[in-house]
mmCIF file of C-alpha atoms in Angstrom:
data_model
loop_
_atom_site.group_PDB
_atom_site.id
_atom_site.type_symbol
_atom_site.label_atom_id
_atom_site.label_comp_id
_atom_site.label_asym_id
_atom_site.label_seq_id
_atom_site.Cartn_x
_atom_site.Cartn_y
_atom_site.Cartn_z
ATOM 1 C CA UNK A 19 -24.967 -5.256 -35.134
ATOM 2 C CA UNK A 20 -22.978 -4.671 -37.904
ATOM 3 C CA UNK A 21 -19.653 -5.940 -38.812
ATOM 4 C CA UNK A 22 -18.177 -2.471 -38.216
ATOM 5 C CA UNK A 23 -19.018 -2.732 -34.569
ATOM 6 C CA UNK A 24 -16.751 -5.771 -34.388
ATOM 7 C CA UNK A 25 -13.757 -3.768 -35.538
ATOM 8 C CA UNK A 26 -11.233 -3.266 -33.006
ATOM 9 C CA UNK A 27 -10.733 0.983 -32.248
ATOM 10 C CA UNK A 28 -7.426 1.920 -31.699
ATOM 11 C CA UNK A 29 -6.676 2.416 -27.273
ATOM 12 C CA UNK A 30 -6.538 5.613 -26.355
ATOM 13 C CA UNK A 31 -4.867 4.554 -23.789
ATOM 14 C CA UNK A 32 -1.412 3.213 -24.783
ATOM 15 C CA UNK A 33 0.927 1.892 -22.310
ATOM 16 C CA UNK A 34 4.094 3.660 -22.755
ATOM 17 C CA UNK A 35 6.894 1.425 -25.073
ATOM 18 C CA UNK A 36 10.177 0.111 -23.113
ATOM 19 C CA UNK A 37 12.942 -1.416 -23.956
ATOM 20 C CA UNK A 38 14.176 -4.907 -22.605
ATOM 21 C CA UNK A 39 16.711 -3.576 -20.480
ATOM 22 C CA UNK A 40 14.258 -1.012 -18.805
ATOM 23 C CA UNK A 41 12.258 -3.665 -18.124
ATOM 24 C CA UNK A 42 14.806 -6.083 -16.578
ATOM 25 C CA UNK A 43 15.893 -3.328 -14.466
ATOM 26 C CA UNK A 44 12.163 -2.508 -12.844
ATOM 27 C CA UNK A 45 12.135 -6.342 -12.357
ATOM 28 C CA UNK A 46 15.092 -6.126 -10.568
ATOM 29 C CA UNK A 47 13.819 -2.964 -8.787
ATOM 30 C CA UNK A 48 10.697 -4.544 -8.073
ATOM 31 C CA UNK A 49 12.001 -7.717 -6.602
ATOM 32 C CA UNK A 50 14.409 -5.193 -3.978
ATOM 33 C CA UNK A 51 11.041 -3.706 -2.970
ATOM 34 C CA UNK A 52 12.307 -0.525 -4.484
ATOM 35 C CA UNK A 53 9.950 1.986 -6.785
ATOM 36 C CA UNK A 54 10.505 2.264 -10.593
ATOM 37 C CA UNK A 55 10.162 5.583 -12.060
ATOM 38 C CA UNK A 56 6.734 4.336 -13.432
ATOM 39 C CA UNK A 57 5.987 3.524 -10.303
ATOM 40 C CA UNK A 58 6.262 7.134 -9.151
ATOM 41 C CA UNK A 59 4.831 8.460 -12.033
ATOM 42 C CA UNK A 60 1.646 6.389 -11.926
ATOM 43 C CA UNK A 61 1.269 7.336 -8.007
ATOM 44 C CA UNK A 62 2.280 11.062 -8.842
ATOM 45 C CA UNK A 63 -0.523 10.743 -11.574
ATOM 46 C CA UNK A 64 -3.322 9.377 -8.800
ATOM 47 C CA UNK A 65 -1.937 11.715 -6.394
ATOM 48 C CA UNK A 66 -1.327 9.147 -4.131
ATOM 49 C CA UNK A 67 1.790 9.476 -1.030
ATOM 50 C CA UNK A 68 1.231 5.824 0.293
ATOM 51 C CA UNK A 69 1.416 2.676 -0.861
ATOM 52 C CA UNK A 70 -0.165 -0.204 -0.455
ATOM 53 C CA UNK A 71 0.531 -2.931 2.223
ATOM 54 C CA UNK A 72 -0.587 -6.015 3.060
ATOM 55 C CA UNK A 73 -0.728 -7.285 6.881
ATOM 56 C CA UNK A 74 -2.154 -10.442 8.375
ATOM 57 C CA UNK A 75 -4.619 -9.981 11.408
ATOM 58 C CA UNK A 76 -6.430 -12.594 13.724
ATOM 59 C CA UNK A 77 -10.228 -12.004 13.636
ATOM 60 C CA UNK A 78 -10.169 -10.805 16.851
ATOM 61 C CA UNK A 79 -7.598 -7.941 16.105
ATOM 62 C CA UNK A 80 -10.009 -6.972 13.157
ATOM 63 C CA UNK A 81 -12.997 -6.568 15.104
ATOM 64 C CA UNK A 82 -11.045 -4.868 17.462
ATOM 65 C CA UNK A 83 -9.320 -2.141 14.803
ATOM 66 C CA UNK A 84 -13.043 -1.707 13.297
ATOM 67 C CA UNK A 85 -14.344 -0.910 16.745
ATOM 68 C CA UNK A 86 -11.628 1.473 17.580
ATOM 69 C CA UNK A 87 -12.357 2.619 14.013
ATOM 70 C CA UNK A 88 -16.275 3.262 14.394
ATOM 71 C CA UNK A 89 -15.664 5.101 17.970
ATOM 72 C CA UNK A 90 -12.944 7.473 16.744
ATOM 73 C CA UNK A 91 -14.675 7.891 13.160
ATOM 74 C CA UNK A 92 -10.774 7.552 12.037
ATOM 75 C CA UNK A 93 -9.857 5.026 9.168
ATOM 76 C CA UNK A 94 -8.695 1.705 10.131
ATOM 77 C CA UNK A 95 -4.875 2.957 7.806
ATOM 78 C CA UNK A 96 -5.082 6.170 9.473
ATOM 79 C CA UNK A 97 -5.258 4.121 13.601
ATOM 80 C CA UNK A 98 -2.245 2.024 12.200
ATOM 81 C CA UNK A 99 -0.099 4.619 10.868
ATOM 82 C CA UNK A 100 -0.781 6.614 14.218
ATOM 83 C CA UNK A 101 0.473 3.508 16.049
ATOM 84 C CA UNK A 102 2.956 3.240 13.763
ATOM 85 C CA UNK A 103 4.399 6.568 14.247
ATOM 86 C CA UNK A 104 4.048 6.599 18.091
ATOM 87 C CA UNK A 105 6.090 3.596 18.243
ATOM 88 C CA UNK A 106 8.686 4.364 16.179
ATOM 89 C CA UNK A 107 9.314 7.701 17.849
ATOM 90 C CA UNK A 108 9.102 6.116 21.344
ATOM 91 C CA UNK A 109 12.193 4.173 22.585
ATOM 92 C CA UNK A 110 12.678 0.538 23.094
ATOM 93 C CA UNK A 111 12.252 0.397 26.706
ATOM 94 C CA UNK A 112 8.137 2.133 25.523
ATOM 95 C CA UNK A 113 8.010 -0.760 23.215
ATOM 96 C CA UNK A 114 9.202 -3.673 25.531
ATOM 97 C CA UNK A 115 6.767 -2.200 27.998
ATOM 98 C CA UNK A 116 3.834 -2.672 25.680
ATOM 99 C CA UNK A 117 4.879 -6.487 24.845
ATOM 100 C CA UNK A 118 5.152 -7.193 28.365
ATOM 101 C CA UNK A 119 1.811 -5.451 29.256
ATOM 102 C CA UNK A 120 0.446 -7.490 25.994
ATOM 103 C CA UNK A 121 1.400 -10.857 27.260
ATOM 104 C CA UNK A 122 0.601 -10.431 30.715
ATOM 105 C CA UNK A 123 -3.025 -10.162 29.993
#
């Protein structure tokens, strides 16, 4: 190995430089849970239309979700999106009935 190999190469992936005001504005948007223009650009580049989320589930719920996923052949995220969509489309009575049903078990 020669000393030339240790020379720092110019990075091809240079980050876009932003002003202090832009940085503060992006930090404020992030704190409010809103997407900044950079986040939108990053998601468009990756072709993603979803945002990562973290949920806390009990080990039993994780096993149940895994079993449903294996039986149906659907991803766990897709199953959760379907359930959320169905609950959001239903009226309050449907949600209350579901909660009552779960509590009686």
